[in-house]
């Protein structure tokens, strides 16, 4: 039996309780949560209580003293940083400098400027050393079986003719993240926070980068932070163009990615079959024949397993899956930042910053 990798979780909010603790519980043979940290003792204790059923040894840590304890504990190999978007990068860098491998929740950074500063700081940590700590970004869409299958099928449809991404979201008062204060004070609001997922899915499906964008943004639902709607065209580096349309909150949620090729079309659509949420992946051939397969969500579990494998004692060179890399997460942010900039300038074409 493989030795469990000991980790700490920095953050004790909704996503930790709803996703990290349940998903890590599914792979408790691989991992042991040694600590859960929060700024307040009350918040940390609440999360520890939720985790203790599957991780009875988990300890509660809070405040500066608790964070210092975690950084000094050599038995903690990796740390998951699950905090407000405005402070995640600073926290991740503190832990990386302390020698911890880090998996940080998306978005990778608040903007391109923060991303550049973060990369410069990270490159100064153990430069050239094979033992440089891993900085991973938790972008579960890159690990979803539906997108993995979709990427394979896109390879079969020949030269791309157009790409469409339609996101009609359901961010309303029934959503546990609706009242999130940090998302409401984040530049770009829910468009940036939710949109990096959608861009990650798009970039994975097409297998190339976005060159430039032109977008219009609006603020219609005033109970949401601006903007809450974006309509963008973009050009890929392979010459193909496409559209990206996102409404944060709608009455009839629908999300799909559609790649049209000269020899067929591939569509990945979010859905629910037999009570399971996931992606329906369809391929339409030139003769009109359609083949489909449904893939339940498992991306969060798969990304965590990949991170744990890359930092485990069994991993001799500590090389993460490229899908986890900080650079990948930064590229998602760069696309959204270009769209938001274009929207603020009434649709002017904006190049996507290269990382």
C-alpha positions as YAML, in Angstrom:
chain: A
units: angstrom
residues:
- id: 1
  name: UNK
  ca: [0.00, 0.00, 0.00]
- id: 2
  name: UNK
  ca: [1.34, 3.43, -1.01]
- id: 3
  name: UNK
  ca: [2.24, 5.79, 1.79]
- id: 4
  name: UNK
  ca: [-0.27, 8.56, 2.36]
- id: 5
  name: UNK
  ca: [0.92, 12.05, 1.43]
- id: 6
  name: UNK
  ca: [0.34, 14.56, 4.21]
- id: 7
  name: UNK
  ca: [-1.14, 17.88, 3.19]
- id: 8
  name: UNK
  ca: [-2.67, 20.98, 4.72]
- id: 9
  name: UNK
  ca: [-5.62, 23.00, 3.48]
- id: 10
  name: UNK
  ca: [-5.40, 26.78, 3.70]
- id: 11
  name: UNK
  ca: [-8.99, 28.01, 3.75]
- id: 12
  name: UNK
  ca: [-12.16, 26.71, 5.34]
- id: 13
  name: UNK
  ca: [-14.95, 28.15, 3.21]
- id: 14
  name: UNK
  ca: [-17.76, 26.73, 1.12]
- id: 15
  name: UNK
  ca: [-15.61, 25.16, -1.60]
- id: 16
  name: UNK
  ca: [-13.38, 23.43, 0.95]
- id: 17
  name: UNK
  ca: [-16.41, 21.90, 2.67]
- id: 18
  name: UNK
  ca: [-18.38, 21.11, -0.50]
- id: 19
  name: UNK
  ca: [-15.56, 19.87, -2.73]
- id: 20
  name: UNK
  ca: [-12.10, 19.47, -1.20]
- id: 21
  name: UNK
  ca: [-13.06, 17.48, 1.87]
- id: 22
  name: UNK
  ca: [-15.50, 15.12, 0.04]
- id: 23
  name: UNK
  ca: [-13.17, 14.61, -2.94]
- id: 24
  name: UNK
  ca: [-10.10, 14.00, -0.77]
- id: 25
  name: UNK
  ca: [-12.18, 11.56, 1.29]
- id: 26
  name: UNK
  ca: [-12.68, 9.53, -1.90]
- id: 27
  name: UNK
  ca: [-8.90, 9.07, -2.18]
- id: 28
  name: UNK
  ca: [-8.05, 8.84, 1.53]
- id: 29
  name: UNK
  ca: [-5.79, 5.88, 0.73]
- id: 30
  name: UNK
  ca: [-3.48, 8.36, -1.01]
- id: 31
  name: UNK
  ca: [-3.73, 11.40, 1.22]
- id: 32
  name: UNK
  ca: [-3.98, 12.49, 4.83]
- id: 33
  name: UNK
  ca: [-5.19, 15.99, 5.75]
- id: 34
  name: UNK
  ca: [-2.97, 16.97, 8.68]
- id: 35
  name: UNK
  ca: [-4.17, 20.56, 9.10]
- id: 36
  name: UNK
  ca: [-6.98, 22.87, 8.04]
- id: 37
  name: UNK
  ca: [-6.18, 26.55, 8.50]
- id: 38
  name: UNK
  ca: [-8.31, 29.66, 8.50]
- id: 39
  name: UNK
  ca: [-7.89, 33.22, 9.71]
- id: 40
  name: UNK
  ca: [-10.39, 32.52, 12.51]
- id: 41
  name: UNK
  ca: [-10.48, 29.63, 14.94]
- id: 42
  name: UNK
  ca: [-14.24, 29.27, 14.51]
- id: 43
  name: UNK
  ca: [-14.03, 28.85, 10.75]
- id: 44
  name: UNK
  ca: [-11.14, 26.38, 10.95]
- id: 45
  name: UNK
  ca: [-12.93, 24.29, 13.59]
- id: 46
  name: UNK
  ca: [-16.04, 24.10, 11.45]
- id: 47
  name: UNK
  ca: [-14.09, 22.66, 8.52]
- id: 48
  name: UNK
  ca: [-12.12, 20.29, 10.76]
- id: 49
  name: UNK
  ca: [-15.38, 18.94, 12.13]
- id: 50
  name: UNK
  ca: [-16.54, 18.21, 8.57]
- id: 51
  name: UNK
  ca: [-13.25, 16.47, 7.72]
- id: 52
  name: UNK
  ca: [-12.75, 14.47, 10.91]
- id: 53
  name: UNK
  ca: [-15.05, 11.60, 9.86]
- id: 54
  name: UNK
  ca: [-12.60, 10.50, 7.16]
- id: 55
  name: UNK
  ca: [-9.49, 12.16, 8.56]
- id: 56
  name: UNK
  ca: [-9.70, 11.67, 12.34]
- id: 57
  name: UNK
  ca: [-6.17, 13.01, 12.94]
- id: 58
  name: UNK
  ca: [-6.82, 16.38, 11.25]
- id: 59
  name: UNK
  ca: [-5.86, 19.39, 13.36]
- id: 60
  name: UNK
  ca: [-7.21, 22.91, 13.48]
- id: 61
  name: UNK
  ca: [-4.88, 25.85, 12.81]
- id: 62
  name: UNK
  ca: [-5.66, 29.55, 12.60]
- id: 63
  name: UNK
  ca: [-4.06, 32.97, 12.42]
- id: 64
  name: UNK
  ca: [-0.40, 33.81, 11.91]
- id: 65
  name: UNK
  ca: [0.83, 31.35, 14.54]
- id: 66
  name: UNK
  ca: [-1.08, 28.48, 12.96]
- id: 67
  name: UNK
  ca: [0.24, 29.32, 9.50]
- id: 68
  name: UNK
  ca: [3.77, 29.42, 10.88]
- id: 69
  name: UNK
  ca: [3.29, 25.95, 12.39]
- id: 70
  name: UNK
  ca: [2.23, 24.56, 9.01]
- id: 71
  name: UNK
  ca: [5.17, 26.12, 7.17]
- id: 72
  name: UNK
  ca: [7.63, 24.69, 9.71]
- id: 73
  name: UNK
  ca: [6.15, 21.18, 9.71]
- id: 74
  name: UNK
  ca: [8.41, 19.08, 7.47]
- id: 75
  name: UNK
  ca: [5.85, 16.25, 7.38]
- id: 76
  name: UNK
  ca: [3.46, 18.43, 5.37]
- id: 77
  name: UNK
  ca: [4.57, 17.94, 1.77]
- id: 78
  name: UNK
  ca: [1.83, 19.82, -0.06]
- id: 79
  name: UNK
  ca: [-0.69, 22.54, 0.64]
- id: 80
  name: UNK
  ca: [-4.00, 23.37, -1.02]
- id: 81
  name: UNK
  ca: [-4.67, 27.12, -1.06]
- id: 82
  name: UNK
  ca: [-8.41, 27.76, -1.26]
- id: 83
  name: UNK
  ca: [-8.90, 31.42, -0.39]
- id: 84
  name: UNK
  ca: [-10.37, 34.62, -1.80]
- id: 85
  name: UNK
  ca: [-9.00, 35.38, -5.26]
- id: 86
  name: UNK
  ca: [-7.38, 38.61, -4.11]
- id: 87
  name: UNK
  ca: [-5.03, 36.92, -1.61]
- id: 88
  name: UNK
  ca: [-4.34, 33.46, -3.04]
- id: 89
  name: UNK
  ca: [-1.17, 34.35, -4.96]
- id: 90
  name: UNK
  ca: [0.53, 36.01, -1.97]
- id: 91
  name: UNK
  ca: [-0.32, 33.02, 0.23]
- id: 92
  name: UNK
  ca: [0.86, 30.52, -2.38]
- id: 93
  name: UNK
  ca: [4.20, 32.29, -2.73]
- id: 94
  name: UNK
  ca: [4.72, 32.33, 1.05]
- id: 95
  name: UNK
  ca: [4.21, 28.58, 1.18]
- id: 96
  name: UNK
  ca: [6.36, 27.91, -1.90]
- id: 97
  name: UNK
  ca: [9.21, 29.90, -0.35]
- id: 98
  name: UNK
  ca: [8.82, 27.70, 2.73]
- id: 99
  name: UNK
  ca: [9.45, 24.68, 0.50]
- id: 100
  name: UNK
  ca: [5.88, 23.40, 0.20]
- id: 101
  name: UNK
  ca: [4.34, 22.13, -3.02]
- id: 102
  name: UNK
  ca: [1.18, 24.15, -3.65]
- id: 103
  name: UNK
  ca: [-2.07, 23.54, -5.49]
- id: 104
  name: UNK
  ca: [-3.92, 26.84, -5.66]
- id: 105
  name: UNK
  ca: [-7.55, 27.31, -6.62]
- id: 106
  name: UNK
  ca: [-8.39, 29.27, -9.73]
- id: 107
  name: UNK
  ca: [-8.27, 31.98, -10.91]
- id: 108
  name: UNK
  ca: [-4.48, 31.76, -11.09]
- id: 109
  name: UNK
  ca: [-4.18, 35.52, -10.62]
- id: 110
  name: UNK
  ca: [-6.40, 38.58, -10.50]
- id: 111
  name: UNK
  ca: [-4.88, 39.99, -13.69]
- id: 112
  name: UNK
  ca: [-1.84, 39.86, -15.99]
- id: 113
  name: UNK
  ca: [0.17, 42.23, -13.85]
- id: 114
  name: UNK
  ca: [-0.18, 40.06, -10.76]
- id: 115
  name: UNK
  ca: [0.62, 36.97, -12.85]
- id: 116
  name: UNK
  ca: [3.87, 38.50, -14.14]
- id: 117
  name: UNK
  ca: [4.95, 39.53, -10.63]
- id: 118
  name: UNK
  ca: [4.07, 36.08, -9.31]
- id: 119
  name: UNK
  ca: [6.08, 34.29, -11.99]
- id: 120
  name: UNK
  ca: [9.09, 36.51, -11.32]
- id: 121
  name: UNK
  ca: [8.92, 35.73, -7.60]
- id: 122
  name: UNK
  ca: [8.46, 32.00, -8.23]
- id: 123
  name: UNK
  ca: [11.43, 31.87, -10.61]
- id: 124
  name: UNK
  ca: [13.64, 33.21, -7.81]
- id: 125
  name: UNK
  ca: [12.80, 30.22, -5.60]
- id: 126
  name: UNK
  ca: [15.52, 27.56, -5.87]
- id: 127
  name: UNK
  ca: [16.48, 28.62, -9.43]
- id: 128
  name: UNK
  ca: [17.68, 25.68, -11.49]
- id: 129
  name: UNK
  ca: [17.12, 23.23, -8.65]
- id: 130
  name: UNK
  ca: [15.49, 19.87, -9.44]
- id: 131
  name: UNK
  ca: [13.77, 20.10, -6.05]
- id: 132
  name: UNK
  ca: [11.96, 23.35, -6.86]
- id: 133
  name: UNK
  ca: [8.49, 23.20, -5.28]
- id: 134
  name: UNK
  ca: [5.56, 22.65, -7.62]
- id: 135
  name: UNK
  ca: [3.03, 25.45, -8.12]
- id: 136
  name: UNK
  ca: [-0.15, 23.92, -9.51]
- id: 137
  name: UNK
  ca: [-3.47, 25.53, -10.39]
- id: 138
  name: UNK
  ca: [-6.66, 23.61, -9.68]
- id: 139
  name: UNK
  ca: [-8.51, 23.86, -12.99]
- id: 140
  name: UNK
  ca: [-10.73, 20.79, -12.96]
- id: 141
  name: UNK
  ca: [-12.08, 21.33, -16.50]
- id: 142
  name: UNK
  ca: [-8.72, 20.21, -17.89]
- id: 143
  name: UNK
  ca: [-9.17, 16.91, -16.06]
- id: 144
  name: UNK
  ca: [-12.82, 16.28, -16.89]
- id: 145
  name: UNK
  ca: [-13.21, 13.07, -18.96]
- id: 146
  name: UNK
  ca: [-15.74, 14.90, -21.15]
- id: 147
  name: UNK
  ca: [-13.14, 17.41, -22.33]
- id: 148
  name: UNK
  ca: [-10.47, 14.73, -22.70]
- id: 149
  name: UNK
  ca: [-12.84, 12.80, -24.99]
- id: 150
  name: UNK
  ca: [-13.86, 15.99, -26.79]
- id: 151
  name: UNK
  ca: [-10.23, 16.85, -27.54]
- id: 152
  name: UNK
  ca: [-9.68, 13.40, -29.08]
- id: 153
  name: UNK
  ca: [-12.73, 13.83, -31.30]
- id: 154
  name: UNK
  ca: [-11.72, 17.33, -32.44]
- id: 155
  name: UNK
  ca: [-8.56, 15.72, -33.86]
- id: 156
  name: UNK
  ca: [-10.84, 13.67, -36.15]
- id: 157
  name: UNK
  ca: [-12.90, 16.47, -37.75]
- id: 158
  name: UNK
  ca: [-10.20, 18.09, -39.85]
- id: 159
  name: UNK
  ca: [-9.45, 21.78, -40.21]
- id: 160
  name: UNK
  ca: [-11.50, 23.98, -37.89]
- id: 161
  name: UNK
  ca: [-14.06, 26.32, -39.47]
- id: 162
  name: UNK
  ca: [-15.58, 27.91, -36.37]
- id: 163
  name: UNK
  ca: [-15.78, 27.53, -32.60]
- id: 164
  name: UNK
  ca: [-18.71, 28.52, -30.38]
- id: 165
  name: UNK
  ca: [-18.91, 28.74, -26.60]
- id: 166
  name: UNK
  ca: [-22.29, 29.60, -25.10]
- id: 167
  name: UNK
  ca: [-22.57, 30.02, -21.34]
- id: 168
  name: UNK
  ca: [-25.98, 30.76, -19.83]
- id: 169
  name: UNK
  ca: [-25.18, 30.54, -16.15]
- id: 170
  name: UNK
  ca: [-27.32, 30.20, -13.04]
- id: 171
  name: UNK
  ca: [-25.57, 32.43, -10.51]
- id: 172
  name: UNK
  ca: [-28.54, 33.46, -8.37]
- id: 173
  name: UNK
  ca: [-29.49, 33.54, -4.69]
- id: 174
  name: UNK
  ca: [-29.87, 29.74, -4.58]
- id: 175
  name: UNK
  ca: [-26.20, 29.29, -5.51]
- id: 176
  name: UNK
  ca: [-23.87, 28.92, -2.47]
- id: 177
  name: UNK
  ca: [-21.34, 31.29, -4.08]
- id: 178
  name: UNK
  ca: [-23.85, 34.05, -4.89]
- id: 179
  name: UNK
  ca: [-23.15, 36.02, -1.71]
- id: 180
  name: UNK
  ca: [-19.37, 35.53, -1.89]
- id: 181
  name: UNK
  ca: [-17.94, 38.92, -0.95]
- id: 182
  name: UNK
  ca: [-14.57, 38.44, -2.64]
- id: 183
  name: UNK
  ca: [-16.15, 37.59, -5.99]
- id: 184
  name: UNK
  ca: [-18.28, 40.70, -5.77]
- id: 185
  name: UNK
  ca: [-15.28, 42.95, -5.16]
- id: 186
  name: UNK
  ca: [-13.10, 41.16, -7.73]
- id: 187
  name: UNK
  ca: [-12.34, 43.10, -10.93]
- id: 188
  name: UNK
  ca: [-14.37, 41.29, -13.57]
- id: 189
  name: UNK
  ca: [-16.69, 39.80, -10.95]
- id: 190
  name: UNK
  ca: [-18.26, 36.45, -11.77]
- id: 191
  name: UNK
  ca: [-17.28, 36.82, -15.44]
- id: 192
  name: UNK
  ca: [-13.62, 36.33, -14.50]
- id: 193
  name: UNK
  ca: [-14.16, 33.82, -11.71]
- id: 194
  name: UNK
  ca: [-16.52, 31.58, -13.70]
- id: 195
  name: UNK
  ca: [-15.12, 32.45, -17.11]
- id: 196
  name: UNK
  ca: [-11.66, 30.97, -16.54]
- id: 197
  name: UNK
  ca: [-13.34, 27.54, -16.40]
- id: 198
  name: UNK
  ca: [-15.04, 28.15, -19.74]
- id: 199
  name: UNK
  ca: [-11.84, 29.40, -21.37]
- id: 200
  name: UNK
  ca: [-9.91, 26.42, -19.97]
- id: 201
  name: UNK
  ca: [-12.44, 24.11, -21.63]
- id: 202
  name: UNK
  ca: [-12.19, 26.02, -24.89]
- id: 203
  name: UNK
  ca: [-8.39, 26.08, -24.98]
- id: 204
  name: UNK
  ca: [-8.25, 22.38, -24.20]
- id: 205
  name: UNK
  ca: [-10.71, 21.44, -26.96]
- id: 206
  name: UNK
  ca: [-9.07, 23.47, -29.74]
- id: 207
  name: UNK
  ca: [-5.51, 22.64, -28.69]
- id: 208
  name: UNK
  ca: [-4.09, 26.08, -29.47]
- id: 209
  name: UNK
  ca: [-3.94, 29.57, -28.02]
- id: 210
  name: UNK
  ca: [-6.14, 32.59, -28.62]
- id: 211
  name: UNK
  ca: [-4.47, 35.43, -30.52]
- id: 212
  name: UNK
  ca: [-6.87, 38.37, -30.17]
- id: 213
  name: UNK
  ca: [-10.38, 39.24, -29.03]
- id: 214
  name: UNK
  ca: [-13.08, 41.85, -29.52]
- id: 215
  name: UNK
  ca: [-15.85, 42.07, -26.95]
- id: 216
  name: UNK
  ca: [-18.83, 44.00, -25.65]
- id: 217
  name: UNK
  ca: [-19.84, 43.85, -22.00]
- id: 218
  name: UNK
  ca: [-23.03, 44.94, -20.24]
- id: 219
  name: UNK
  ca: [-24.41, 45.11, -16.72]
- id: 220
  name: UNK
  ca: [-28.09, 44.13, -16.76]
- id: 221
  name: UNK
  ca: [-28.84, 42.38, -13.46]
- id: 222
  name: UNK
  ca: [-27.86, 44.94, -10.83]
- id: 223
  name: UNK
  ca: [-27.85, 42.42, -7.99]
- id: 224
  name: UNK
  ca: [-24.69, 41.04, -9.62]
- id: 225
  name: UNK
  ca: [-21.34, 42.87, -9.87]
- id: 226
  name: UNK
  ca: [-20.44, 44.32, -13.28]
- id: 227
  name: UNK
  ca: [-20.17, 43.11, -15.90]
- id: 228
  name: UNK
  ca: [-22.66, 40.24, -15.94]
- id: 229
  name: UNK
  ca: [-22.82, 39.69, -19.70]
- id: 230
  name: UNK
  ca: [-20.09, 39.44, -22.33]
- id: 231
  name: UNK
  ca: [-20.21, 38.78, -26.07]
- id: 232
  name: UNK
  ca: [-16.87, 38.28, -27.76]
- id: 233
  name: UNK
  ca: [-15.36, 37.21, -31.03]
- id: 234
  name: UNK
  ca: [-11.81, 35.85, -31.06]
- id: 235
  name: UNK
  ca: [-9.17, 34.53, -33.38]
- id: 236
  name: UNK
  ca: [-7.14, 31.44, -32.63]
- id: 237
  name: UNK
  ca: [-3.48, 31.13, -33.54]
- id: 238
  name: UNK
  ca: [-4.43, 28.47, -36.10]
- id: 239
  name: UNK
  ca: [-6.42, 31.15, -37.98]
- id: 240
  name: UNK
  ca: [-9.86, 29.92, -36.98]
- id: 241
  name: UNK
  ca: [-12.29, 32.39, -35.43]
- id: 242
  name: UNK
  ca: [-15.08, 31.89, -32.94]
- id: 243
  name: UNK
  ca: [-17.53, 33.39, -30.47]
- id: 244
  name: UNK
  ca: [-17.72, 33.40, -26.69]
- id: 245
  name: UNK
  ca: [-21.04, 34.48, -25.16]
- id: 246
  name: UNK
  ca: [-21.55, 34.43, -21.40]
- id: 247
  name: UNK
  ca: [-24.45, 35.50, -19.21]
- id: 248
  name: UNK
  ca: [-23.80, 35.00, -15.51]
- id: 249
  name: UNK
  ca: [-27.41, 34.41, -14.47]
- id: 250
  name: UNK
  ca: [-30.25, 33.18, -16.67]
- id: 251
  name: UNK
  ca: [-33.62, 31.53, -16.15]
- id: 252
  name: UNK
  ca: [-32.73, 28.61, -18.44]
- id: 253
  name: UNK
  ca: [-29.10, 27.58, -17.84]
- id: 254
  name: UNK
  ca: [-27.24, 26.06, -20.77]
- id: 255
  name: UNK
  ca: [-23.52, 25.61, -21.35]
- id: 256
  name: UNK
  ca: [-21.84, 24.13, -24.41]
- id: 257
  name: UNK
  ca: [-18.68, 24.22, -26.52]
- id: 258
  name: UNK
  ca: [-19.01, 23.47, -30.25]
- id: 259
  name: UNK
  ca: [-16.13, 22.99, -32.68]
- id: 260
  name: UNK
  ca: [-17.05, 22.86, -36.38]
- id: 261
  name: UNK
  ca: [-14.53, 21.14, -38.64]
- id: 262
  name: UNK
  ca: [-14.44, 20.45, -42.36]
- id: 263
  name: UNK
  ca: [-15.18, 16.75, -41.67]
- id: 264
  name: UNK
  ca: [-17.65, 17.04, -38.82]
- id: 265
  name: UNK
  ca: [-18.62, 18.80, -35.61]
- id: 266
  name: UNK
  ca: [-17.87, 18.08, -31.94]
- id: 267
  name: UNK
  ca: [-20.05, 19.41, -29.13]
- id: 268
  name: UNK
  ca: [-19.48, 19.19, -25.38]
- id: 269
  name: UNK
  ca: [-22.59, 20.13, -23.42]
- id: 270
  name: UNK
  ca: [-23.09, 20.29, -19.68]
- id: 271
  name: UNK
  ca: [-26.02, 18.18, -18.55]
- id: 272
  name: UNK
  ca: [-27.64, 15.72, -16.17]
- id: 273
  name: UNK
  ca: [-28.39, 12.09, -17.00]
- id: 274
  name: UNK
  ca: [-29.94, 9.70, -14.45]
- id: 275
  name: UNK
  ca: [-29.23, 12.18, -11.66]
- id: 276
  name: UNK
  ca: [-25.54, 12.49, -12.53]
- id: 277
  name: UNK
  ca: [-24.09, 15.84, -13.59]
- id: 278
  name: UNK
  ca: [-21.48, 15.82, -16.32]
- id: 279
  name: UNK
  ca: [-20.85, 16.39, -20.02]
- id: 280
  name: UNK
  ca: [-22.61, 14.94, -23.05]
- id: 281
  name: UNK
  ca: [-19.99, 14.68, -25.80]
- id: 282
  name: UNK
  ca: [-21.34, 14.38, -29.35]
- id: 283
  name: UNK
  ca: [-19.69, 13.98, -32.72]
- id: 284
  name: UNK
  ca: [-21.61, 14.76, -35.92]
- id: 285
  name: UNK
  ca: [-20.10, 13.21, -39.04]
- id: 286
  name: UNK
  ca: [-20.33, 14.57, -42.60]
- id: 287
  name: UNK
  ca: [-23.22, 12.21, -43.32]
- id: 288
  name: UNK
  ca: [-25.22, 13.60, -40.39]
- id: 289
  name: UNK
  ca: [-24.67, 10.58, -38.15]
- id: 290
  name: UNK
  ca: [-24.30, 11.47, -34.47]
- id: 291
  name: UNK
  ca: [-22.53, 9.44, -31.80]
- id: 292
  name: UNK
  ca: [-22.65, 10.54, -28.16]
- id: 293
  name: UNK
  ca: [-21.25, 9.56, -24.77]
- id: 294
  name: UNK
  ca: [-21.91, 10.93, -21.29]
- id: 295
  name: UNK
  ca: [-19.11, 11.59, -18.82]
- id: 296
  name: UNK
  ca: [-19.98, 12.36, -15.16]
- id: 297
  name: UNK
  ca: [-17.98, 15.06, -13.38]
- id: 298
  name: UNK
  ca: [-14.76, 13.78, -11.83]
- id: 299
  name: UNK
  ca: [-12.30, 16.57, -12.62]
- id: 300
  name: UNK
  ca: [-11.73, 17.79, -9.05]
- id: 301
  name: UNK
  ca: [-10.85, 14.28, -7.88]
- id: 302
  name: UNK
  ca: [-8.61, 13.65, -10.90]
- id: 303
  name: UNK
  ca: [-6.68, 16.92, -10.53]
- id: 304
  name: UNK
  ca: [-6.08, 16.25, -6.84]
- id: 305
  name: UNK
  ca: [-4.88, 12.71, -7.60]
- id: 306
  name: UNK
  ca: [-2.51, 14.10, -10.23]
- id: 307
  name: UNK
  ca: [-1.12, 16.68, -7.79]
- id: 308
  name: UNK
  ca: [-0.65, 14.08, -5.07]
- id: 309
  name: UNK
  ca: [1.14, 11.75, -7.48]
- id: 310
  name: UNK
  ca: [3.52, 14.50, -8.57]
- id: 311
  name: UNK
  ca: [4.51, 15.39, -4.98]
- id: 312
  name: UNK
  ca: [4.53, 11.91, -3.47]
- id: 313
  name: UNK
  ca: [7.71, 10.20, -2.30]
- id: 314
  name: UNK
  ca: [7.25, 7.77, -5.18]
- id: 315
  name: UNK
  ca: [7.69, 10.63, -7.66]
- id: 316
  name: UNK
  ca: [11.43, 10.94, -8.22]
- id: 317
  name: UNK
  ca: [11.53, 14.19, -10.18]
- id: 318
  name: UNK
  ca: [8.43, 16.07, -8.97]
- id: 319
  name: UNK
  ca: [7.20, 16.99, -12.45]
- id: 320
  name: UNK
  ca: [3.51, 17.90, -12.50]
- id: 321
  name: UNK
  ca: [1.04, 17.14, -15.24]
- id: 322
  name: UNK
  ca: [1.26, 20.14, -17.63]
- id: 323
  name: UNK
  ca: [-2.50, 20.64, -17.19]
- id: 324
  name: UNK
  ca: [-1.82, 21.67, -13.58]
- id: 325
  name: UNK
  ca: [0.85, 24.25, -14.33]
- id: 326
  name: UNK
  ca: [0.51, 27.82, -13.06]
- id: 327
  name: UNK
  ca: [1.19, 29.05, -16.61]
- id: 328
  name: UNK
  ca: [-1.91, 27.26, -17.91]
- id: 329
  name: UNK
  ca: [-4.06, 29.01, -15.32]
- id: 330
  name: UNK
  ca: [-2.47, 32.36, -16.15]
- id: 331
  name: UNK
  ca: [-3.27, 31.88, -19.85]
- id: 332
  name: UNK
  ca: [-6.95, 31.44, -19.00]
- id: 333
  name: UNK
  ca: [-6.89, 34.73, -17.07]
- id: 334
  name: UNK
  ca: [-5.10, 36.51, -19.93]
- id: 335
  name: UNK
  ca: [-7.93, 35.68, -22.34]
- id: 336
  name: UNK
  ca: [-10.61, 37.00, -19.97]
- id: 337
  name: UNK
  ca: [-8.59, 40.12, -19.21]
- id: 338
  name: UNK
  ca: [-8.32, 40.86, -22.94]
- id: 339
  name: UNK
  ca: [-12.08, 40.41, -23.34]
- id: 340
  name: UNK
  ca: [-12.85, 42.66, -20.37]
- id: 341
  name: UNK
  ca: [-10.44, 45.31, -21.66]
- id: 342
  name: UNK
  ca: [-12.03, 45.19, -25.09]
- id: 343
  name: UNK
  ca: [-15.47, 45.46, -23.51]
- id: 344
  name: UNK
  ca: [-14.44, 48.58, -21.63]
- id: 345
  name: UNK
  ca: [-13.29, 50.08, -24.95]
- id: 346
  name: UNK
  ca: [-16.47, 49.31, -26.93]
- id: 347
  name: UNK
  ca: [-15.17, 46.30, -28.80]
- id: 348
  name: UNK
  ca: [-11.70, 47.39, -29.89]
- id: 349
  name: UNK
  ca: [-9.52, 44.42, -30.89]
- id: 350
  name: UNK
  ca: [-7.17, 43.50, -28.02]
- id: 351
  name: UNK
  ca: [-4.27, 41.03, -28.37]
- id: 352
  name: UNK
  ca: [-4.16, 38.29, -25.75]
- id: 353
  name: UNK
  ca: [-1.01, 38.58, -23.65]
- id: 354
  name: UNK
  ca: [1.40, 35.70, -24.21]
- id: 355
  name: UNK
  ca: [2.76, 33.77, -21.23]
...
